[in-house]
Coordinates of C-alpha atoms and ligand atoms in Angstrom, one line a residue:
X1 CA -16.1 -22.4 -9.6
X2 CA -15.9 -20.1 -6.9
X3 CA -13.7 -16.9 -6.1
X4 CA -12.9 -16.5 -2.4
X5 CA -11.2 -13.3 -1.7
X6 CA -10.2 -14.3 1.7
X7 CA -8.5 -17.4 1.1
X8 CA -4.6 -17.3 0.0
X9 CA -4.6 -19.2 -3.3
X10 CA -3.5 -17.3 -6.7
X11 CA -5.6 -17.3 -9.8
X12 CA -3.4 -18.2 -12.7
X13 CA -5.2 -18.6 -15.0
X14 CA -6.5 -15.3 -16.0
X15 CA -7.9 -16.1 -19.3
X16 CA -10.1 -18.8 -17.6
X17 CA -11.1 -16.6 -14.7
X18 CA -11.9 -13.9 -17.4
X19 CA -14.3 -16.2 -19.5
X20 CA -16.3 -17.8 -16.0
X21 CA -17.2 -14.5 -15.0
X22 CA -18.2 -12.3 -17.9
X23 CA -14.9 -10.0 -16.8
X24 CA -14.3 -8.1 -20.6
X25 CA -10.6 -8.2 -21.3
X26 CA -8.5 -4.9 -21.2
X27 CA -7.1 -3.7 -24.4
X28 CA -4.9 -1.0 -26.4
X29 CA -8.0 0.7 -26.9
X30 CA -8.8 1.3 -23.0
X31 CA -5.4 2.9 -22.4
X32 CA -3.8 4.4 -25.4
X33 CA -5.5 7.5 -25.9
X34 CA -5.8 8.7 -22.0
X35 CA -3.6 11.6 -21.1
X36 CA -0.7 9.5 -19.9
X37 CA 0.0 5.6 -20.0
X38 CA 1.1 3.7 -17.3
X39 CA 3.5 0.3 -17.4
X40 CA 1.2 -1.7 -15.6
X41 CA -1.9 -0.7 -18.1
X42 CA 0.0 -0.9 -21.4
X43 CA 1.9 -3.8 -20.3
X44 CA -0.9 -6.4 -19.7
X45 CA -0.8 -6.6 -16.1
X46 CA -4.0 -5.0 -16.1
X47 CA -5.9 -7.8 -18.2
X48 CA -9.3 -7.6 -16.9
X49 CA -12.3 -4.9 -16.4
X50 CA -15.8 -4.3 -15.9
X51 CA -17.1 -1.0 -17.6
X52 CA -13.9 0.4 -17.8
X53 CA -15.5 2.8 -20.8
X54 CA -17.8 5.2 -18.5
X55 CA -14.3 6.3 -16.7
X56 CA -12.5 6.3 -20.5
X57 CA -15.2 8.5 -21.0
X58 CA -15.0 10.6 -17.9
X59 CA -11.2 10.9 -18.5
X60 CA -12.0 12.1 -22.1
X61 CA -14.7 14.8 -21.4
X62 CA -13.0 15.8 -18.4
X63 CA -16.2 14.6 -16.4
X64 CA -15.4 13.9 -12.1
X65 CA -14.5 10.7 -11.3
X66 CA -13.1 9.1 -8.7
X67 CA -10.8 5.8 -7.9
X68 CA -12.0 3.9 -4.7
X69 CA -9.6 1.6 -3.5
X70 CA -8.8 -0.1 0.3
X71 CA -6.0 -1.5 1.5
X72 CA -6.1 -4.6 4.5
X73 CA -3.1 -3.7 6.7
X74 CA -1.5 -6.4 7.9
X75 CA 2.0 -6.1 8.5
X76 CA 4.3 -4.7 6.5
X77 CA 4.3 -3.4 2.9
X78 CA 5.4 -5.8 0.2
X79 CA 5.8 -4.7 -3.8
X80 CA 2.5 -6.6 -4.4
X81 CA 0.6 -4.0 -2.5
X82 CA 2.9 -1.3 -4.2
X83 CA 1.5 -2.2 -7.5
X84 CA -2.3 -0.9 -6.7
X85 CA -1.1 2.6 -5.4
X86 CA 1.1 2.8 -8.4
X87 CA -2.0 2.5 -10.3
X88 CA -4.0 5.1 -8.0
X89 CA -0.9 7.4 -7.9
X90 CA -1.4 7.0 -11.9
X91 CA -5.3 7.6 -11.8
X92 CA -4.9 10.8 -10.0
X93 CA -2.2 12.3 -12.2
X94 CA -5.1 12.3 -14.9
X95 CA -8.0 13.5 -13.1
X96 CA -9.3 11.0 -10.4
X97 CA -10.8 11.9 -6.8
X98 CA -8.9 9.3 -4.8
X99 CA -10.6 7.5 -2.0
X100 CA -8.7 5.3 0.1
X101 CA -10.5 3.1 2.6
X102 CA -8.5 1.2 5.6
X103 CA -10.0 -2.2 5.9
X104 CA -10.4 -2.1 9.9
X105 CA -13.2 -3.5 10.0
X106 CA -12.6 -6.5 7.2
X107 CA -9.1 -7.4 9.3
X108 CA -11.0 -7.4 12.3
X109 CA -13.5 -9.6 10.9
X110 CA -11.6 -11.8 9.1
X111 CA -8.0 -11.6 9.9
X112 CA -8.1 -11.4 14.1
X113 CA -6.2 -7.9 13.8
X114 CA -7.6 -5.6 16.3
X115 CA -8.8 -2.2 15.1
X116 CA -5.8 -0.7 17.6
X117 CA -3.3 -3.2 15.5
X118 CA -4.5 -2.1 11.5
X119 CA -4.9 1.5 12.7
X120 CA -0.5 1.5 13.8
X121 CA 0.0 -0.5 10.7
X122 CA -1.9 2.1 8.5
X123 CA -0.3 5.0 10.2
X124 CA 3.2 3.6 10.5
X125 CA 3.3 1.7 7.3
X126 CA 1.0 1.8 4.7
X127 CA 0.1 5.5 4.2
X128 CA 4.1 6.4 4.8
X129 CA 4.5 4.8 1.9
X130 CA 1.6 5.8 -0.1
X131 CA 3.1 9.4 0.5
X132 CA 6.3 8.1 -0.7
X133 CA 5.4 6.8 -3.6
X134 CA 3.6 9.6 -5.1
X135 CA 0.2 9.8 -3.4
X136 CA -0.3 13.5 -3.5
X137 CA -3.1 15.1 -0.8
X138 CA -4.7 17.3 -3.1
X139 CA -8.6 15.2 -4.0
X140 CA -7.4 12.9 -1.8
X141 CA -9.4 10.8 1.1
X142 CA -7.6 8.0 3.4
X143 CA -10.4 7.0 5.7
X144 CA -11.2 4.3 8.4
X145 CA -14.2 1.9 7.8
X146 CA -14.9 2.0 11.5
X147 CA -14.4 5.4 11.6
X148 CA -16.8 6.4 9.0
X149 CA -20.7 6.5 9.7
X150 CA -21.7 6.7 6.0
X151 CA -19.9 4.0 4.9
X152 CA -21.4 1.5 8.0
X153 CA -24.8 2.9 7.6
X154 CA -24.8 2.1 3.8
X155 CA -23.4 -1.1 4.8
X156 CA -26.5 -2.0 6.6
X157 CA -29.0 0.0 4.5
X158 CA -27.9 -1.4 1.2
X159 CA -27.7 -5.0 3.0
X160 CA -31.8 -4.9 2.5
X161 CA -31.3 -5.7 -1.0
X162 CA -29.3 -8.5 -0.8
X163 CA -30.8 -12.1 0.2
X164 CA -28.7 -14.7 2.2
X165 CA -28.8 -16.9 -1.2
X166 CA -27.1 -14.4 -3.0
X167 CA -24.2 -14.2 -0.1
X168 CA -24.1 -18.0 -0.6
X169 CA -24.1 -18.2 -4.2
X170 CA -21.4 -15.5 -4.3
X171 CA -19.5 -16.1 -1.3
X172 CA -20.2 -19.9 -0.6
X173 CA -20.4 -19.1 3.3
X174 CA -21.5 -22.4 5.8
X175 CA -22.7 -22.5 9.1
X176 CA -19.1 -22.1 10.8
X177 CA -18.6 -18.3 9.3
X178 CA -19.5 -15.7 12.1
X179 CA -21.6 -12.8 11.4
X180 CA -18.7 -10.3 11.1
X181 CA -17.2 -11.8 8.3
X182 CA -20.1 -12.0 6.6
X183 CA -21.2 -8.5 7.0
X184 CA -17.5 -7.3 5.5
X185 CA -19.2 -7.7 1.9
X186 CA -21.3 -5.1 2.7
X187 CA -18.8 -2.5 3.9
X188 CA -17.0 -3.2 1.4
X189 CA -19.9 -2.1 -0.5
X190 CA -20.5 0.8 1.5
X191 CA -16.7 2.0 0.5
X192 CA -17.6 1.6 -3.1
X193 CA -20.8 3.2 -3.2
X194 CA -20.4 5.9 -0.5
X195 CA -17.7 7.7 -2.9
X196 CA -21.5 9.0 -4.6
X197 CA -23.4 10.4 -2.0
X198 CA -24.0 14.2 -2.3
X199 CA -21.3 14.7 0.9
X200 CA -18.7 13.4 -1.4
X201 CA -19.4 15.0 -4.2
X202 CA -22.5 12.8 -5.7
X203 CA -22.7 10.7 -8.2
X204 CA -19.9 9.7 -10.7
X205 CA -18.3 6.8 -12.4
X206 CA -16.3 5.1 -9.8
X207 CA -13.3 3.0 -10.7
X208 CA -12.1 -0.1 -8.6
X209 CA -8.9 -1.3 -9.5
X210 CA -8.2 -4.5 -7.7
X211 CA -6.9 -8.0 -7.9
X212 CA -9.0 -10.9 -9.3
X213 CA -10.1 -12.6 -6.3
X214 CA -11.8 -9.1 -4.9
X215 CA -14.4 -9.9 -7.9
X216 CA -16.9 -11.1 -5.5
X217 CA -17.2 -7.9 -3.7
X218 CA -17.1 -6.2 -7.6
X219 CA -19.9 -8.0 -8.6
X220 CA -21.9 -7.4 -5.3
X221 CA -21.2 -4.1 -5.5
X222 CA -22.8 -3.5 -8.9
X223 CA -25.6 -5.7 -8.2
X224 CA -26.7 -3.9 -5.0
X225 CA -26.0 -0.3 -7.0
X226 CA -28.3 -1.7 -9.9
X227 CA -31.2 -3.1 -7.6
X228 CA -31.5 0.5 -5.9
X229 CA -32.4 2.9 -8.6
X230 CA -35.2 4.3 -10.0
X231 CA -34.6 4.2 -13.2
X232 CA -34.1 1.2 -15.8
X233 CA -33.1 2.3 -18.8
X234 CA -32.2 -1.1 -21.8
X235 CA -32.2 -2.3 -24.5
X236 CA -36.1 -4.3 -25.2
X237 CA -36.7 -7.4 -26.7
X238 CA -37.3 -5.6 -30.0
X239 CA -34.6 -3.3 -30.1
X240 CA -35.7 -0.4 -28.4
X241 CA -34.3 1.4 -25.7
X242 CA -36.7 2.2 -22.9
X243 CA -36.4 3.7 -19.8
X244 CA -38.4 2.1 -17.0
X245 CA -39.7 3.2 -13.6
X246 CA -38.8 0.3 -10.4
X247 CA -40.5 1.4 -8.0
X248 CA -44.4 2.2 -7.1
X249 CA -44.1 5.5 -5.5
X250 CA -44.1 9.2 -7.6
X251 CA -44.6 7.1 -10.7
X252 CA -46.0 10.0 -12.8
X253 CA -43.5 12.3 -11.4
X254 CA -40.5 9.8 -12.3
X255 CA -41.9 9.8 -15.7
X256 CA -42.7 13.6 -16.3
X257 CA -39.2 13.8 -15.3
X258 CA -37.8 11.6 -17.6
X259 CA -39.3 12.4 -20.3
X260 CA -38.4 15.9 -19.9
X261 CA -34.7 14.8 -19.2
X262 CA -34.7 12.8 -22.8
X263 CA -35.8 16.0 -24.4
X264 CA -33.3 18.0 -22.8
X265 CA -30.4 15.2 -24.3
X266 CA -32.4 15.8 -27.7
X267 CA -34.4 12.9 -28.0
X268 CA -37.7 13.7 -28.8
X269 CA -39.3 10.5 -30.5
X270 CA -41.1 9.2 -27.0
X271 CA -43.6 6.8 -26.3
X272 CA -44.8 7.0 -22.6
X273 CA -46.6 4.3 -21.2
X274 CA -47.7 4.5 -17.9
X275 CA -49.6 1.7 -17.1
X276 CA -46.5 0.1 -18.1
X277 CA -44.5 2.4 -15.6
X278 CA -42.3 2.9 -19.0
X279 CA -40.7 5.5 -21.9
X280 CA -39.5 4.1 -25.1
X281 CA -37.2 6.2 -27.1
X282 CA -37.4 5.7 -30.5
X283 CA -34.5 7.9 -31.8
X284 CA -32.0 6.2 -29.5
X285 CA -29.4 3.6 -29.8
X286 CA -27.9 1.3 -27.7
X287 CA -24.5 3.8 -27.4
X288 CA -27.1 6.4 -26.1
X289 CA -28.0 4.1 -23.4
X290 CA -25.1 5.5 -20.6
X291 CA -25.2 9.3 -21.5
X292 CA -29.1 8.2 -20.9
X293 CA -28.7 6.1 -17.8
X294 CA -26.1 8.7 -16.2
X295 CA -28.4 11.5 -16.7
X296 CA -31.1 10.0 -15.1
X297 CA -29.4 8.5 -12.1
X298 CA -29.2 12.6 -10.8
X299 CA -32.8 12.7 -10.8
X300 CA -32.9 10.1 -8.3
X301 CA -31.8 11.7 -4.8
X302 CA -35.0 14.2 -5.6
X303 CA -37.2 10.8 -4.9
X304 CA -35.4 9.6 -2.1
X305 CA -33.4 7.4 -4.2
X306 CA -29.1 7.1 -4.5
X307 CA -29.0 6.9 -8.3
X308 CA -25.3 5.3 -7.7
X309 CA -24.1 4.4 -10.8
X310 CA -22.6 0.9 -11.0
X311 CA -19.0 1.0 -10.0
X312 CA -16.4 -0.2 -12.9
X313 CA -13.3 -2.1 -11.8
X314 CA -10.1 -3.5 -13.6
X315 CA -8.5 -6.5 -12.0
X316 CA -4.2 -6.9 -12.3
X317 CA -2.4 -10.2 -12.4
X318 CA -0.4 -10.5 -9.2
X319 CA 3.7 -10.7 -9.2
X320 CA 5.1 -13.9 -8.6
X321 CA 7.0 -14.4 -5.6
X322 CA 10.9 -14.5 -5.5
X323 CA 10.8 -18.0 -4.4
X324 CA 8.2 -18.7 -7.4
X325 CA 5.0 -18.8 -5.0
X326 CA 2.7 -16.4 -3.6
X327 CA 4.7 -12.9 -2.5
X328 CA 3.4 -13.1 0.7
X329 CA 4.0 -11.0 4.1
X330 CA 4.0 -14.0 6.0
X331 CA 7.2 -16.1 3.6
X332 CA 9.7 -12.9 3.8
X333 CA 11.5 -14.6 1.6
X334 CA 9.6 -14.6 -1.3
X335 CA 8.3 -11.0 -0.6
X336 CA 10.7 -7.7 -1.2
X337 CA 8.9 -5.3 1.6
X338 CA 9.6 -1.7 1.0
X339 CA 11.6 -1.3 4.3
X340 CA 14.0 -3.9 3.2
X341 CA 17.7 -2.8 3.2
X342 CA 19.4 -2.8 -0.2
X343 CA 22.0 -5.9 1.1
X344 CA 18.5 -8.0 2.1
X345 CA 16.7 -7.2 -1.0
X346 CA 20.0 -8.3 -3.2
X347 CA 19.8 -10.9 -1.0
X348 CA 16.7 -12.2 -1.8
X349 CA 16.7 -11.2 -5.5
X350 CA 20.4 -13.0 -6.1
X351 CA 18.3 -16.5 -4.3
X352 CA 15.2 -15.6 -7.0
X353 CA 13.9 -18.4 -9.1
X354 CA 14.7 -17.8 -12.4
X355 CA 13.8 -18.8 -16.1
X356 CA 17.5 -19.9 -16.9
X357 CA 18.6 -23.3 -18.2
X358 CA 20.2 -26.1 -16.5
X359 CA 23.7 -24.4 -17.3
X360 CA 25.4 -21.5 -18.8
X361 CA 26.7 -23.3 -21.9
X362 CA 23.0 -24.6 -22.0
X363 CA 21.5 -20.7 -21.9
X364 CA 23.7 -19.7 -24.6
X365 CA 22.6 -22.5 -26.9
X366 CA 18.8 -22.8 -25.9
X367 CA 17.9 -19.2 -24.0
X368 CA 16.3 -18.2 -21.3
X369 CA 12.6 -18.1 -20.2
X370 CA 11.4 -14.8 -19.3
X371 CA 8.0 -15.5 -19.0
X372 CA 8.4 -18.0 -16.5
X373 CA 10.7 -15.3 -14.3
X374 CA 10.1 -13.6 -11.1
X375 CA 13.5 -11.2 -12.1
X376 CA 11.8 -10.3 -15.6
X377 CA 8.7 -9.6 -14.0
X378 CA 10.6 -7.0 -11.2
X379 CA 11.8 -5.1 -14.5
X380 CA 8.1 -5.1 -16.0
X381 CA 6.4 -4.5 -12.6
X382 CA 8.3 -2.2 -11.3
X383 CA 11.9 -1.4 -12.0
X384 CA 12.0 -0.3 -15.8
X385 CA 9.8 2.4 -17.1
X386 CA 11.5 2.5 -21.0
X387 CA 9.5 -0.3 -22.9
X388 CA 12.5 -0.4 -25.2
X389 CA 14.9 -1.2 -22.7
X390 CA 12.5 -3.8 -21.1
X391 CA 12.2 -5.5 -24.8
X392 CA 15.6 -5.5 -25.2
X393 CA 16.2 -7.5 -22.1
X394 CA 13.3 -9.8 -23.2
X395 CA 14.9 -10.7 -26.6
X396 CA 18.4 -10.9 -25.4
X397 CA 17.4 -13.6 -22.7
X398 CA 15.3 -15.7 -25.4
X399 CA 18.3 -15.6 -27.3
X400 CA 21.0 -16.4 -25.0
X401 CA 22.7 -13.4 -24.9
X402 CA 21.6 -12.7 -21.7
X403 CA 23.3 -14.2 -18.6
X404 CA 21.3 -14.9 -15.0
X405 CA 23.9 -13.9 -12.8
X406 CA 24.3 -10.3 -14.6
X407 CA 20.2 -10.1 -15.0
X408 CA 19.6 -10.2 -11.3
X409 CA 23.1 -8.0 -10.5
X410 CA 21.1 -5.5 -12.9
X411 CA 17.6 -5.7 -11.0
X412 CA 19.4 -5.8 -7.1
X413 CA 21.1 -2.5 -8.2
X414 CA 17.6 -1.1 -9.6
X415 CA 15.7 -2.2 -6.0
X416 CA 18.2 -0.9 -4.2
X417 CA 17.9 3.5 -5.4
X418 CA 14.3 2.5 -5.8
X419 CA 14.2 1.3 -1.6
X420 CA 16.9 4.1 -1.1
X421 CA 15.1 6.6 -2.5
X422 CA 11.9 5.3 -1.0
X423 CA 13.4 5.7 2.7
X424 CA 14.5 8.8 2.3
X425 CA 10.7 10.0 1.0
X426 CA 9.5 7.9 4.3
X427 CA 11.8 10.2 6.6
X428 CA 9.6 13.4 5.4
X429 CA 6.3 11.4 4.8
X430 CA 5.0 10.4 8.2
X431 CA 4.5 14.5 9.2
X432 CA 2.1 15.0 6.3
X433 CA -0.4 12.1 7.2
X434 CA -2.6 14.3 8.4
X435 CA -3.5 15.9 4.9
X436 CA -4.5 12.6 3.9
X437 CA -7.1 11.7 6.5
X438 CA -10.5 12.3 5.7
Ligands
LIG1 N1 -11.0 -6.5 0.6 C1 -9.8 -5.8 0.2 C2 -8.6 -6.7 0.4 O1 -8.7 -7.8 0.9 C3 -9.7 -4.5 0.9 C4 -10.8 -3.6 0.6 C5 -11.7 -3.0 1.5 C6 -11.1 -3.0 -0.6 N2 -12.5 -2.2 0.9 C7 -12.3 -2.1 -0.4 C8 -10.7 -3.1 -1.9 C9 -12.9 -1.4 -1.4 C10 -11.3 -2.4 -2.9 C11 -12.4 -1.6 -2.7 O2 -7.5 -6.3 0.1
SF4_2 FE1 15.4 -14.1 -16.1 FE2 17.3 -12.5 -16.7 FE3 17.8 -15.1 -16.4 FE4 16.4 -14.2 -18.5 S1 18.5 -13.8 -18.1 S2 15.9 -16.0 -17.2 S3 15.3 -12.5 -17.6 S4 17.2 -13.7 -14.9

């Protein structure tokens, strides 16, 4: 099985996608003990991640860290792409950098927009509402791809890495695919990676939070940051941990370093072998392998290296659509956009696939479903922040207490101060872009 992030099918079937591609499920133990929770992290939306403990760790030894994220503008705003800056907004009220990169170059490439057309829909739209929702300008970045050298020279530079049967294996490309749809991997990469370089504030643990099918560009992402270091550090076939030198140049150097780096984190039981371009550490253990790995990765700029730091990533289910499909710009009807009016939101909310039964007298006796409802999920998504009150509507729809009609009254009249108090923030927003943009 293959992941395309550009084609428009759902993943269901998280459990599945989580097992096929090694993606470590997210637990209590990733959110509970971080400054704040959020609804979308203790809730189970969040369900997936890759090294989510080096940023558990940042956020615990007040380290710098920084979120990464980029948003494809095309057209309007709906509440699926509310749910990622809900997260960021959440990120940087404990203690991310926020980096936000406009995916010009990716709608170009693979959508037809024109760079003119995503700019006016970042500018008019998307970032409004960012600033609406929450997104506060202190530590943080809203960028261009187009507009940003460092990110398009990465691209390129880091593309020497990568072979064209690692694009197919990944990406399952064919003849037909032109060049600058292809190369959007890449600058995708560049946005994860560039977030490290010195002129941003060097290296750090780098979080990604994203939807499933972005995965791909995860797992490219980390591969291309792992094939450019310097520095190996794992765990041997005998159960050592060892640091090991890739490359042929300042060999000795890279060691002397190293070993003078281990001493300085207090291990002191080292075996250097050079012919073997390697260190073993025999008073370390495999938990001692990322304070070790993090600390060497700053050595590397002094060689000429990045020492980027593989970036971590957590992946969120996706909200139903109204109409029980995809919530998708182009079917408005399935899709609440955050510049509906309270009367078309009710609207579309009072037409919303439920999980009701055939009748009322059948609801009372049997229940309801709320799993299986795209009005239970706009209470867990987004409209109630009290778990208690969110349980209670859970139970009392399995039980039948809980009437349809009533349920979606309740959630219309939640969407409608949450667009209301939206627009209002949108009147004020669009003068402070400018503090935004890198
Ligand atoms: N490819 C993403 C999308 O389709 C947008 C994107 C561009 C992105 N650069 C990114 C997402 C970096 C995460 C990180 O929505
Ligand atoms: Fe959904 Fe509410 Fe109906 Fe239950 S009562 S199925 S939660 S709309």
């Amino acid at each position: 099985m293959k992941i395309d992030p550009w084609s428009s099918t759902t993943y269901q079937d998280y459990t599945r996608l989580r097992d096929e591609f090694g993606i470590e499920e997210f637990t209590e133990k990733h959110w509970k003990d971080l400054l704040k929770h959020h609804k979308l992290l203790r809730r189970g939306v969040v369900f997936g991640h890759r090294d989510f403990q080096i940023i558990h760790d940042a956020v615990k030894k007040k380290k710098p860290w920084a979120i990464l994220t980029g948003l494809m503008p095309s057209g309007k705003m709906h509440l699926g792409h509310k749910m990622v800056i809900d997260e960021v907004i959440y990120y940087q009220s404990i203690g991310a950098d926020i980096f936000v990169a406009v995916a010009d170059i990716e709608a170009f490439a693979t959508r037809g927009y024109s760079l003119k057309e995503t700019e006016e829909f970042a500018l008019n739209e998307y970032i409004p509402n960012y600033v609406a929702l929450g997104l506060k300008p202190e530590k943080c970045h809203i960028y261009f791809q187009s507009k940003n050298q460092d990110v398009k020279d990465l691209a390129y530079i880091l593309g020497k890495k990568v072979n064209w049967s690692q694009m197919l294996a990944t990406y399952g490309f064919n003849g037909s695919n032109n060049m600058a749809h292809i190369f959007s991997p890449l600058i995708q990469t560049g946005d994860i990676l560039h977030v490290q370089l010195e002129k941003y504030g060097g290296i750090k643990p780098t979080l990604v939070p994203v939807g499933v099918d972005q995965d791909p560009h995860i797992r490219l992402s980390r591969d291309i940051a792992q094939s450019h270091r310097l520095y190996n550090v794992t765990l041997t076939k005998d159960n050592k941990i060892g640091v090991f030198v890739k490359v042929d140049e300042n060999i000795e150097k890279l060691l002397d370093k190293a070993e003078k780096t281990l001493n300085s984190l207090n291990f002191t039981k080292l075996k250097r072998i050079t012919k073997y371009k390697a260190i073993y550490i025999k008073d370390a253990e495999e938990k001692d392998i990322q304070i070790i790995n993090n600390t060497l990765s700053k050595i590397e700029p002094k060689f000429g290296g990045y020492g980027f730091l593989q970036p971590s990533a957590t992946f969120h289910r996706f909200i139903t659509g109204l109409t029980g499909e995809k919530m998708s710009s182009s079917k408005p009807e399935s899709a609440i956009f955050l510049t509906d009016s309270p009367k078309q939101s009710t609207k579309k909310i009072m037409n919303a696939k439920t999980g009701g039964a055939v009748s009322l007298e059948a609801q009372k006796k049997e229940g309801g479903k709320p799993d299986e409802c795209v009005v239970y999920e706009l209470f867990l998504y987004h409209l109630i922040e009290n778990d208690n009150e969110l349980h209670e509507i859970y139970t009392s729809c399995k039980n039948g207490e809980k009437m349809c009609g009533h349920c979606k009254k309740y959630a219309a009249q939640l969407m409608e101060k949450l667009l209301i108090d939206l627009q209002e923030k949108r009147n004020t927003s669009k003068s402070k872009i400018k503090q935004y943009l890198l």
